[in-house]
CSV table of C-alpha atoms and ligand atoms in Angstrom, one decimal:
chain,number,residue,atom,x,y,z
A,1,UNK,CA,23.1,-0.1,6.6
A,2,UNK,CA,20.2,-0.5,8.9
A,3,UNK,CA,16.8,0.0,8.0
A,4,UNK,CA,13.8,0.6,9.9
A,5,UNK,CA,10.7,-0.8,8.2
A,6,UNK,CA,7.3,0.3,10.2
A,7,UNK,CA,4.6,-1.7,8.3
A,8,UNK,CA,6.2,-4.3,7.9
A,9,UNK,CA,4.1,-6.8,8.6
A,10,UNK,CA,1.0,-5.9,6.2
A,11,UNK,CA,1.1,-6.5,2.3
A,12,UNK,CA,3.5,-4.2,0.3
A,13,UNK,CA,5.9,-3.8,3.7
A,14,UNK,CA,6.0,-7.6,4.1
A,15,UNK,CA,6.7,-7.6,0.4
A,16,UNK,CA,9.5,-4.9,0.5
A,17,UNK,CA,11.1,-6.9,3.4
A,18,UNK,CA,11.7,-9.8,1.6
A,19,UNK,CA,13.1,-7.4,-1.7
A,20,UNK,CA,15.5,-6.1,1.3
A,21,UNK,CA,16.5,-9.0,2.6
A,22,UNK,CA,17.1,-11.0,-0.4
A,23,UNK,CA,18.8,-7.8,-3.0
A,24,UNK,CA,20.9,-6.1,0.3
A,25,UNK,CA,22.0,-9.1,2.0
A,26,UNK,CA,24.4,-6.8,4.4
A,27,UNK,CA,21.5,-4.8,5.4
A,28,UNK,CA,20.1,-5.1,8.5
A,29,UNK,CA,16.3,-4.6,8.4
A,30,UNK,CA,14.3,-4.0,11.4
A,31,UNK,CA,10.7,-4.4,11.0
A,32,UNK,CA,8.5,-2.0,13.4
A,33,UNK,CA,4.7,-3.1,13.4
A,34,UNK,CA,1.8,-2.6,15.6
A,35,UNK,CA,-0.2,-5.9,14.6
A,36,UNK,CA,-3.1,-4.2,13.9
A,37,UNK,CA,-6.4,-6.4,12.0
A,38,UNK,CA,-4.1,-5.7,9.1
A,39,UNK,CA,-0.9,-7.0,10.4
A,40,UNK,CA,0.3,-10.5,10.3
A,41,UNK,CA,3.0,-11.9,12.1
A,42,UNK,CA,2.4,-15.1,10.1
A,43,UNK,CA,3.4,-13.5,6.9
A,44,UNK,CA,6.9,-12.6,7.9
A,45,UNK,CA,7.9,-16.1,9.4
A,46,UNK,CA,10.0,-17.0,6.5
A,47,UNK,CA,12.2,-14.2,7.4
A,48,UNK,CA,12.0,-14.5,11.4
A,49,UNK,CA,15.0,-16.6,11.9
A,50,UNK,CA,17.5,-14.5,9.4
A,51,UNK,CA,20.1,-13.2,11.6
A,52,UNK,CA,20.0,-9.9,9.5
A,53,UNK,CA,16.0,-9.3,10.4
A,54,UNK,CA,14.3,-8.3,14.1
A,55,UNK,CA,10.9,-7.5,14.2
A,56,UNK,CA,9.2,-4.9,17.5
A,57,UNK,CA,5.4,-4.6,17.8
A,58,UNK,CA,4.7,-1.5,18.8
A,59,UNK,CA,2.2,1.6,17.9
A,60,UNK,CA,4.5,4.5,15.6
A,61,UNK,CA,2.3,6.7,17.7
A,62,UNK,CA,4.3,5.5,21.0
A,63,UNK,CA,6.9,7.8,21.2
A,64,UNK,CA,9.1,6.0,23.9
A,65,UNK,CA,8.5,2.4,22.2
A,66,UNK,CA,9.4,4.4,19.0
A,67,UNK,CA,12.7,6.2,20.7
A,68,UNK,CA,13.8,2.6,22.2
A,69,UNK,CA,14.2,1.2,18.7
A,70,UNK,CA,16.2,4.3,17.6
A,71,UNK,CA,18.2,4.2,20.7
A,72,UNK,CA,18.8,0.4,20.1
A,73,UNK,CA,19.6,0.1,16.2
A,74,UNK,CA,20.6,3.7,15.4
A,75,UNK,CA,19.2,3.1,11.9
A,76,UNK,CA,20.4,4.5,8.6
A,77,UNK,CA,17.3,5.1,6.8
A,78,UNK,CA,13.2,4.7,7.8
A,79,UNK,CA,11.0,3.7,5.4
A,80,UNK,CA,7.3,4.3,6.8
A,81,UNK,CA,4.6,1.9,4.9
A,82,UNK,CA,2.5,1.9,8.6
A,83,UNK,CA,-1.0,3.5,7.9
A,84,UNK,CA,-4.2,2.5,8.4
A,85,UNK,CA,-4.9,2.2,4.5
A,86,UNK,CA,-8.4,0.9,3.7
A,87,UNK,CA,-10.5,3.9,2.5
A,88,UNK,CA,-14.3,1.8,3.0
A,89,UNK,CA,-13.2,1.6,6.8
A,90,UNK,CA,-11.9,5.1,6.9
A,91,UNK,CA,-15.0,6.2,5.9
A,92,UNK,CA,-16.8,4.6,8.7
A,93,UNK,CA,-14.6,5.7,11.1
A,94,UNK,CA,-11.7,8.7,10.5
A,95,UNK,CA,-10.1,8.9,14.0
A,96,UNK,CA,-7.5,6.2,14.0
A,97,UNK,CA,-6.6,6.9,10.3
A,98,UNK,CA,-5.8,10.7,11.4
A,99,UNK,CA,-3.9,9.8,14.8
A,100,UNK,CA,-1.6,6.5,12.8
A,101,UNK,CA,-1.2,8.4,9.3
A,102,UNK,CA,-0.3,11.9,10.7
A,103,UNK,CA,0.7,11.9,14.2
A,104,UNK,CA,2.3,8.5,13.6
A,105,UNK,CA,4.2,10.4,11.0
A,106,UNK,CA,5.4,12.9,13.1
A,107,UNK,CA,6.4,10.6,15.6
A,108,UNK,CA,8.9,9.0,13.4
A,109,UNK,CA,10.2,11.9,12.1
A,110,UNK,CA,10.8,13.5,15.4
A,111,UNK,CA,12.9,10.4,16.6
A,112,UNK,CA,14.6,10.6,13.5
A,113,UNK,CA,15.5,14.4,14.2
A,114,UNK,CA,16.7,13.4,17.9
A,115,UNK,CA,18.7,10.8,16.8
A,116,UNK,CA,20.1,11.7,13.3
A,117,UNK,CA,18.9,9.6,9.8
A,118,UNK,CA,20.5,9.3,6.6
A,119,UNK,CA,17.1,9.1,4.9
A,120,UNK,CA,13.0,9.5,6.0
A,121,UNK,CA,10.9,7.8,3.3
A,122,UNK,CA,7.3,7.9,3.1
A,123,UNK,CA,5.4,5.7,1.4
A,124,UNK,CA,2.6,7.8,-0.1
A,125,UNK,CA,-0.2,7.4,-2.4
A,126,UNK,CA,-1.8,8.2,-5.4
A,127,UNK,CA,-5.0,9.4,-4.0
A,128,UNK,CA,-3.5,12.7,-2.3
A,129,UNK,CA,-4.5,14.2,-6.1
A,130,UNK,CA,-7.7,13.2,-6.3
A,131,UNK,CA,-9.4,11.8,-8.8
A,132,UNK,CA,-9.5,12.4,-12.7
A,133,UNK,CA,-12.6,12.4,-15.3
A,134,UNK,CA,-13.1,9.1,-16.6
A,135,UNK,CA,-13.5,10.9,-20.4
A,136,UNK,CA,-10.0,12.4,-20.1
A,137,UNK,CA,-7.5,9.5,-20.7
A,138,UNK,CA,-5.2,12.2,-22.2
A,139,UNK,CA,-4.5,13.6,-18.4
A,140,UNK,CA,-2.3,12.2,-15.4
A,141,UNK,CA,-1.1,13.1,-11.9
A,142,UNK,CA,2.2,14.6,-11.8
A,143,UNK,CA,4.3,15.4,-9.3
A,144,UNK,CA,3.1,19.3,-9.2
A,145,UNK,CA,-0.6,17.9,-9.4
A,146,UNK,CA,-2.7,20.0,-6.3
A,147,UNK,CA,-3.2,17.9,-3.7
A,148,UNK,CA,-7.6,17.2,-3.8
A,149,UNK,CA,-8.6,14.5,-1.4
A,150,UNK,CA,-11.5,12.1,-1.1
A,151,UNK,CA,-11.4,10.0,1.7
A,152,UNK,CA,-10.3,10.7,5.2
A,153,UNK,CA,-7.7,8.1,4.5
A,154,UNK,CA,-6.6,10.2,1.5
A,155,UNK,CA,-6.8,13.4,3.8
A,156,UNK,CA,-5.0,11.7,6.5
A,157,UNK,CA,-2.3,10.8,3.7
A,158,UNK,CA,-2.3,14.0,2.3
A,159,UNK,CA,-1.8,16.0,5.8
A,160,UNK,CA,1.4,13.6,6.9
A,161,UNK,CA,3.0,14.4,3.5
A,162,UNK,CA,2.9,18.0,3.9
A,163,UNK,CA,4.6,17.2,7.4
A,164,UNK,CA,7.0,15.2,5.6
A,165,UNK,CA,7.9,18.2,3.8
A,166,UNK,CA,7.5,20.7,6.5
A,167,UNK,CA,9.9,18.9,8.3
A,168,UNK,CA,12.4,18.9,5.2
A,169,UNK,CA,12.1,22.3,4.9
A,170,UNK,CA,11.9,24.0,8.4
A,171,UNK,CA,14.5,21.1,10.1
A,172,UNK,CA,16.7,19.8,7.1
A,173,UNK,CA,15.6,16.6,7.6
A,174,UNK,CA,16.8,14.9,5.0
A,175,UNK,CA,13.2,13.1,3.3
A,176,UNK,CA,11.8,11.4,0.3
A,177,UNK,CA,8.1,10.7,-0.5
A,178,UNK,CA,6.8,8.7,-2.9
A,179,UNK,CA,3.2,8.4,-4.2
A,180,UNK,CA,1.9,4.7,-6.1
A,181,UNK,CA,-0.7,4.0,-7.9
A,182,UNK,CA,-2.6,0.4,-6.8
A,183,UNK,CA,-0.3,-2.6,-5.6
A,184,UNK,CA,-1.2,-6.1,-6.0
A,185,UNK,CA,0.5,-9.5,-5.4
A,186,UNK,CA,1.2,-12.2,-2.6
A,187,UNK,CA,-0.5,-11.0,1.2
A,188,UNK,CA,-2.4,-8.4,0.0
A,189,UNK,CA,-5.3,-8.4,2.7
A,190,UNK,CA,-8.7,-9.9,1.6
A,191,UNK,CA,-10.4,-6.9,2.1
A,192,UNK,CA,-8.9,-5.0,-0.7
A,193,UNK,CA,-10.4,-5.3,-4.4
A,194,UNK,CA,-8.5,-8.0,-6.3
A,195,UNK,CA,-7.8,-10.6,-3.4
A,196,UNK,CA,-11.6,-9.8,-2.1
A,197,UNK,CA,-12.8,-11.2,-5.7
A,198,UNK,CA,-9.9,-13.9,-6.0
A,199,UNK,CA,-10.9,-15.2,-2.4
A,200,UNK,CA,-15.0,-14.8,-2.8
A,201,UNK,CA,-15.2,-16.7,-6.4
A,202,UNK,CA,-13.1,-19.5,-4.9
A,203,UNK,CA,-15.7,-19.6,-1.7
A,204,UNK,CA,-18.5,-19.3,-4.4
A,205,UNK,CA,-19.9,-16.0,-2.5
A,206,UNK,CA,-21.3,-12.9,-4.8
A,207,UNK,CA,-18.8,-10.2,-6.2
A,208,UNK,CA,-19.8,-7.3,-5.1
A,209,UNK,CA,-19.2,-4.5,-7.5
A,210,UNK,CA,-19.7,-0.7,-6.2
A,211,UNK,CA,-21.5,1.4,-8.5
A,212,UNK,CA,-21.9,0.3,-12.3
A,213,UNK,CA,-18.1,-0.6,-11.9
A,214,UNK,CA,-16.5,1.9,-13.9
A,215,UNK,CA,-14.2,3.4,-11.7
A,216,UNK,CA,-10.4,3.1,-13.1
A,217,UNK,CA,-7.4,2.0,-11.4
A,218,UNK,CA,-3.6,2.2,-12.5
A,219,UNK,CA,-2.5,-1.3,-11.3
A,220,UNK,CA,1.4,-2.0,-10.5
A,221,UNK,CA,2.8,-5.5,-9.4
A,222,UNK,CA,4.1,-5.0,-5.9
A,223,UNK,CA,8.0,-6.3,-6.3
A,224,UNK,CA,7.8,-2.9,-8.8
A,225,UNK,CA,6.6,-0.7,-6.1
A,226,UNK,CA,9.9,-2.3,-3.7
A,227,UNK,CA,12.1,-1.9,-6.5
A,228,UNK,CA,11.0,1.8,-6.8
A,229,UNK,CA,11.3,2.5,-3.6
A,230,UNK,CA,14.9,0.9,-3.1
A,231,UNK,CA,16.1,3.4,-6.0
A,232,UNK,CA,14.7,6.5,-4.5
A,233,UNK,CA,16.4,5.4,-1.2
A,234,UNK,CA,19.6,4.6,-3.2
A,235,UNK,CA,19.6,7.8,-6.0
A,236,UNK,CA,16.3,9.8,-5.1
A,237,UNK,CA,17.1,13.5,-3.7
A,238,UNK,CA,16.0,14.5,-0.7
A,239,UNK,CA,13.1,16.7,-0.6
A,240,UNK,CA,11.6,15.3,-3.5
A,241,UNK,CA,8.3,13.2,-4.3
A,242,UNK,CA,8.3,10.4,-6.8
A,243,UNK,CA,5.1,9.4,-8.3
A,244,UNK,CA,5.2,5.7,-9.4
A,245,UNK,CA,3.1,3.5,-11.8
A,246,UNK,CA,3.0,1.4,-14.5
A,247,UNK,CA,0.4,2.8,-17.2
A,248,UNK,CA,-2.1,-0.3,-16.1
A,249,UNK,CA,-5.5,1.5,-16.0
A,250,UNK,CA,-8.0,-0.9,-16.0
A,251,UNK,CA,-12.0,-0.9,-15.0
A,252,UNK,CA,-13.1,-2.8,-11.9
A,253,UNK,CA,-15.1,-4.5,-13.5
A,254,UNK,CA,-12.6,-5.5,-16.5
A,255,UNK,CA,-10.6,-7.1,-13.4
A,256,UNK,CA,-13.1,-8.9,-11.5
A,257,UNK,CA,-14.2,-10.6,-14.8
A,258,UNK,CA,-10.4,-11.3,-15.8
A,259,UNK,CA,-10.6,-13.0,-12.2
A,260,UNK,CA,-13.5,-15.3,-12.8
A,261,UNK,CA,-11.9,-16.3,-16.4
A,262,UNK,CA,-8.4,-17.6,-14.5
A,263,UNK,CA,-10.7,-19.1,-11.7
A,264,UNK,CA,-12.6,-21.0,-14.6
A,265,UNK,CA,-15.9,-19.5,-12.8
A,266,UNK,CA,-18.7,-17.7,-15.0
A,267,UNK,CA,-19.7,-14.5,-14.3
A,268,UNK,CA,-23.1,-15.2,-12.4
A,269,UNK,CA,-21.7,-14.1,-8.8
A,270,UNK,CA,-21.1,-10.6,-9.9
A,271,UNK,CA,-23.2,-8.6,-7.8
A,272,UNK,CA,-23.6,-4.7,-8.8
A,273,UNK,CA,-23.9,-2.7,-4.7
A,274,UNK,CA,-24.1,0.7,-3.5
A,275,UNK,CA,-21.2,2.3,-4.7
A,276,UNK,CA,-18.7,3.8,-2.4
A,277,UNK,CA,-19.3,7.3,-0.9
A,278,UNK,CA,-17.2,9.7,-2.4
A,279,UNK,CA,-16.0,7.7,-5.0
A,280,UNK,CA,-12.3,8.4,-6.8
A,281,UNK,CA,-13.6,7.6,-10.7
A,282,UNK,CA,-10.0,7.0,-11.8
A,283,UNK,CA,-6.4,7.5,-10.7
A,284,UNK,CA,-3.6,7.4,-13.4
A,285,UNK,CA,0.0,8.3,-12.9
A,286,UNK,CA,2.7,10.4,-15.0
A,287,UNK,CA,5.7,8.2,-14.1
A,288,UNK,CA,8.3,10.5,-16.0
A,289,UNK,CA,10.2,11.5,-13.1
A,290,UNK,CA,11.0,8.5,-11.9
A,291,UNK,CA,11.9,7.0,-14.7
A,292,UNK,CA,13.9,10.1,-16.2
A,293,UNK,CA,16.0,10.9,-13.1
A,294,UNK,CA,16.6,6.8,-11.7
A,295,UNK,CA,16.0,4.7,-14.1
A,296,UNK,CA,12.5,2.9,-12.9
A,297,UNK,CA,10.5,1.2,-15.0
A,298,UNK,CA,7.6,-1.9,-14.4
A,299,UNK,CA,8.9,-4.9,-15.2
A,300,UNK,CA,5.2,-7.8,-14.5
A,301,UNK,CA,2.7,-7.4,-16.9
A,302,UNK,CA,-0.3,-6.9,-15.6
A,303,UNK,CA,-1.8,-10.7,-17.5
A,304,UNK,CA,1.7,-12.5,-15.8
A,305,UNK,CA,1.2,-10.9,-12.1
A,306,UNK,CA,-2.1,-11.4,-12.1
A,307,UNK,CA,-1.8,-14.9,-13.0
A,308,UNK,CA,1.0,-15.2,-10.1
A,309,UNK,CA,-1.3,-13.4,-7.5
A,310,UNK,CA,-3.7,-16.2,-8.2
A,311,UNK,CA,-1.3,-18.7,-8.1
A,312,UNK,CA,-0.2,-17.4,-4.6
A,313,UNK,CA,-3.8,-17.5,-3.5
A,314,UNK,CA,-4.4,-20.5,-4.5
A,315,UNK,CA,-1.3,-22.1,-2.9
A,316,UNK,CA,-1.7,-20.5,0.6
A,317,UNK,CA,-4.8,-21.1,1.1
A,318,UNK,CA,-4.7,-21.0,5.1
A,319,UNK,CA,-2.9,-17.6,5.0
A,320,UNK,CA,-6.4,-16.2,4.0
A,321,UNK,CA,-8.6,-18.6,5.4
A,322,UNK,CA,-7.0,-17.8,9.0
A,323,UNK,CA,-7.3,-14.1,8.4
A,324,UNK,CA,-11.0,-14.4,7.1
A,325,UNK,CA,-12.3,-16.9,9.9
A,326,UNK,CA,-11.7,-14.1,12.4
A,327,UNK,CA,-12.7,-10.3,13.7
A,328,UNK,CA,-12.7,-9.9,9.6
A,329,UNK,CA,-16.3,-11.7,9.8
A,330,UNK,CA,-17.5,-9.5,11.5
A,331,UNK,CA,-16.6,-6.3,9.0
A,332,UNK,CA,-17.3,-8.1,5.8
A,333,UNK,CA,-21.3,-8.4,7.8
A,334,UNK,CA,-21.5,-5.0,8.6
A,335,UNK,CA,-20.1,-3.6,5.2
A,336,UNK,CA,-21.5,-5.8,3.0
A,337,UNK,CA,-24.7,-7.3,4.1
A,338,UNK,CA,-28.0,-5.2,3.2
A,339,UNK,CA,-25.8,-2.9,0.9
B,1,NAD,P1,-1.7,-2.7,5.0
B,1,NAD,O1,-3.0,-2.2,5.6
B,1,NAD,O2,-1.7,-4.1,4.3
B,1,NAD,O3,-0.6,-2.8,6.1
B,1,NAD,C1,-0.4,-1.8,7.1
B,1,NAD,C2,0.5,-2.3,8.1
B,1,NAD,O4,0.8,-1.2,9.1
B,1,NAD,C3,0.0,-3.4,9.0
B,1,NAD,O5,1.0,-4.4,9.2
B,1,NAD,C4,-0.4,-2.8,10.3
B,1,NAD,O6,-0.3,-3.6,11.4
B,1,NAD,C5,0.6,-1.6,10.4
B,1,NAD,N1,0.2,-0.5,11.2
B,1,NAD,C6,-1.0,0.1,11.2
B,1,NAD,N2,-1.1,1.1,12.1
B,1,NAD,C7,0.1,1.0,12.8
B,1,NAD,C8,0.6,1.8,13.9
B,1,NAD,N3,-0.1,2.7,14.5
B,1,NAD,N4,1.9,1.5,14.3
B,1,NAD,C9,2.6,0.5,13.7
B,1,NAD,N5,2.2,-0.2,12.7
B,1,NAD,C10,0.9,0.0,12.2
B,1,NAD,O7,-1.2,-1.6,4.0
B,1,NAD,P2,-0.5,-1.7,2.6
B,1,NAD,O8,-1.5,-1.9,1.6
B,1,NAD,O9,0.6,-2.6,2.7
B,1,NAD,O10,0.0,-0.2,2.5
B,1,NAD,C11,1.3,0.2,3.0
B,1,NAD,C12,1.5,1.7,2.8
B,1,NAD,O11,1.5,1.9,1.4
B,1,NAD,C13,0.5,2.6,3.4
B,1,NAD,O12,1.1,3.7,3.9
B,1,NAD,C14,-0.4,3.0,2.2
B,1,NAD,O13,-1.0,4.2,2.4
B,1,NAD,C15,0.6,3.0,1.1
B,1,NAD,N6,0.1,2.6,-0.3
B,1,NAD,C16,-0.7,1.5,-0.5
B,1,NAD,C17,-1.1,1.1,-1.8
B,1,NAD,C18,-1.9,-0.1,-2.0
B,1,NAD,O14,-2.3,-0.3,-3.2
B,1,NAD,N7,-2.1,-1.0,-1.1
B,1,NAD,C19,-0.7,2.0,-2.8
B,1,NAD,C20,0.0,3.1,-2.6
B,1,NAD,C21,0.4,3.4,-1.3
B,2,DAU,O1,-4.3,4.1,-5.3
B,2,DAU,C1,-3.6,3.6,-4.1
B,2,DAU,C2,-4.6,3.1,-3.1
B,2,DAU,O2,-5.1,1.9,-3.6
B,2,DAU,C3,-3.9,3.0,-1.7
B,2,DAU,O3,-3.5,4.2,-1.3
B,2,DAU,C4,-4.9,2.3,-0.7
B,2,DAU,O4,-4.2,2.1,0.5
B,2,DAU,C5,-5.4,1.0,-1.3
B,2,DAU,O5,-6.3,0.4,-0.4
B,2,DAU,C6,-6.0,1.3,-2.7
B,2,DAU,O6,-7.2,2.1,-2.6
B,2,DAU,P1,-8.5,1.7,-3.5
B,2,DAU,O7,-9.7,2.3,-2.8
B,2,DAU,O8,-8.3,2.1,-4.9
B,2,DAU,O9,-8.5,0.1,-3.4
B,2,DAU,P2,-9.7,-1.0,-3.1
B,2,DAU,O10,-9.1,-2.3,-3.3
B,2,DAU,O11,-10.4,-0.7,-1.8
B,2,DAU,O12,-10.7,-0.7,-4.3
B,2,DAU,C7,-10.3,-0.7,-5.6
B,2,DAU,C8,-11.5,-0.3,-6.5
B,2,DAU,O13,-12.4,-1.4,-6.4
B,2,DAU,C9,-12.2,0.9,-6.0
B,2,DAU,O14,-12.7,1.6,-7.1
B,2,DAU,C10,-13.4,0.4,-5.2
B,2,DAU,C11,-13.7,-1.0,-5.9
B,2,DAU,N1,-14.2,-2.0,-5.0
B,2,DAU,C12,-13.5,-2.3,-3.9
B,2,DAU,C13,-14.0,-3.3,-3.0
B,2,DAU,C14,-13.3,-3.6,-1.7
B,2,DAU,C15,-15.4,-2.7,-5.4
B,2,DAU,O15,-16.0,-2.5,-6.4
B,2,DAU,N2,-15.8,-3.7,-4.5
B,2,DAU,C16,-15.2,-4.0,-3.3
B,2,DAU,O16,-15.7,-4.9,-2.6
């Protein structure tokens, strides 16, 4: 079997690599990866001299770099993780969100259609439904939840998984989607929530907190999410959208104080900012489906994989400090500073 992995250099694609690589040892994975801010080569050099890996940098909006890799490999099934994903930055600046997350999309799926797949995958989110009321804990996104976006990002989601299903439905193609909840764990970029906090209380810098820090998140270990999407490539039916999540919900705030407690820091360099614009006040997922029709279920608690994210951190240390020495500077002062 080969397997196309575009994204596979950021966190949860790096991630599902190594799941591949190390549960399918006859698969042959092929990771396709632009190197954007959020890509790092660095990240996948324990798997750069396995004879069963190749990685390509290109853009999955290049059509003929995209067609070359098809032509080459003739792959069995694509998995697409590539997106720009940070919602802060997508809502200083849509445009590349819209042209990677949906034309990106289409590109894929049109090589796939010219050259013949066993399986599409999209790698979805949580936020296409929106958000929920922070005094309903009795209600969840299911699979037939209306789409309600946010965020460009979420829009731009959103858009390429009606695609996805166009393209099911008008071409046969044969597809899966699948929406998560939030992923955390080893090279998650430090830009993101939990590593942002792990990362800042062990350089001593302020917390900062949007809003009163209330918003709610469902959080899900990210060997879960690999395992997840492995089953729905192995059992899933095609056509069909698989919401996944581990019944985590837990307040920012909750976390970033959790984080100080393993860091042995006190709470002093919490900092309450500006909230976000457009603020989701909580996501939490139905995960029924996917545990009725394959089988999934989370297996980290939320206290061990924390505690291992940490760990990681704390252990590869010039991973992140190479990643926040650069261009990321630069962001972090114009996102941060004055807010
Ligand atoms: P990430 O930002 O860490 O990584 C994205 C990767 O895609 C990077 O390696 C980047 O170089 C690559 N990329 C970006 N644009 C590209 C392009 N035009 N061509 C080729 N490669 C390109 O993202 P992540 O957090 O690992 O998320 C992966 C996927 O999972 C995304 O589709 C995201 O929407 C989805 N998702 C993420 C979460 C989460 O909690 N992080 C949860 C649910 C779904
Ligand atoms: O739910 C799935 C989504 O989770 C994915 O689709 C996205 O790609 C991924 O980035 C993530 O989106 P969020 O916006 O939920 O994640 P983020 O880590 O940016 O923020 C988590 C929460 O923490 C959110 O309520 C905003 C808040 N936050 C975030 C940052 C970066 C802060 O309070 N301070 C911060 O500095």
């Amino acid at each position: 079997m080969t397997v196309i992995v575009t994204g596979g250099a950021g966190f949860i694609g790096s991630n599902f690599i190594f799941y591949m690589l190390s549960n399918h040892p006859c698969h042959r994975i092929i990771c396709l990866d632009k190197l954007t801010y959020a890509g790092n080569l660095s990240t996948l050099e324990p798997v750069m001299n396995n004879d069963n890996f190749r990685f390509v940098k290109a853009d999955i909006c290049d059509r003929a770099a995209v067609e070359a890799v098809f032509n080459d490999e003739r792959p069995d099934i694509l998995v697409n993780f590539a997106a720009e994903s940070h919602v802060d930055r997508s809502i200083d600046d849509p445009s590349v969100f819209l042209s990677t997350n949906i034309l990106g999309t289409q590109t894929l799926m049109d090589a796939c259609r010219k050259f013949g797949i066993r399986r599409y995958h999209q790698v979805s989110t949580d936020e296409v439904y929106g958000d929920l009321p922070l005094d309903r804990p009795d209600l969840f996104f299911t699979e037939q939840t209306p789409l309600h976006t946010s965020s460009p990002y979420s829009a731009s989601k959103a858009g390429a998984d009606l695609l996805v299903l166009a393209y099911h439905r008008t071409y046969g193609l044969d597809v899966t989607i699948s929406r998560c909840s939030n992923n955390y764990g080893p090279y998650h970029f430090p830009e993101k929530l939990i590593p942002l906090m792990i990362v800042n209380c062990l350089k001593g810098k302020p917390l900062p907190v949007y809003g009163e820090g209330k918003n709610v998140r469902d959080w899900l270990y990210v060997e879960d999410h690999c395992k997840a999407i492995d089953l729905i490539l192995q059992k899933g039916r095609a056509g069909e959208v698989y919401n996944i999540g581990g019944h985590n919900e837990m307040r920012n705030i909750d976390i970033v104080r959790l984080i100080c407690k393993y860091l042995g820091k006190g709470e002093e360099l919490i900092t309450y900012v500006a909230d976000r614009k457009g603020h989701d006040l909580r996501y939490a997922i139905d995960p029924s489906k996917i545990h009725k029709e394959l089988g999934w279920l989370p297996e980290t608690k939320f206290s061990d994989g924390l505690r291992k994210t940490i760990d990681w951190y704390l252990s590869n240390q010039a991973w992140w400090e190479d990643i926040i020495s650069g261009d990321y500077q630069l962001y972090y002062e114009k996102h941060y500073s004055n807010r």
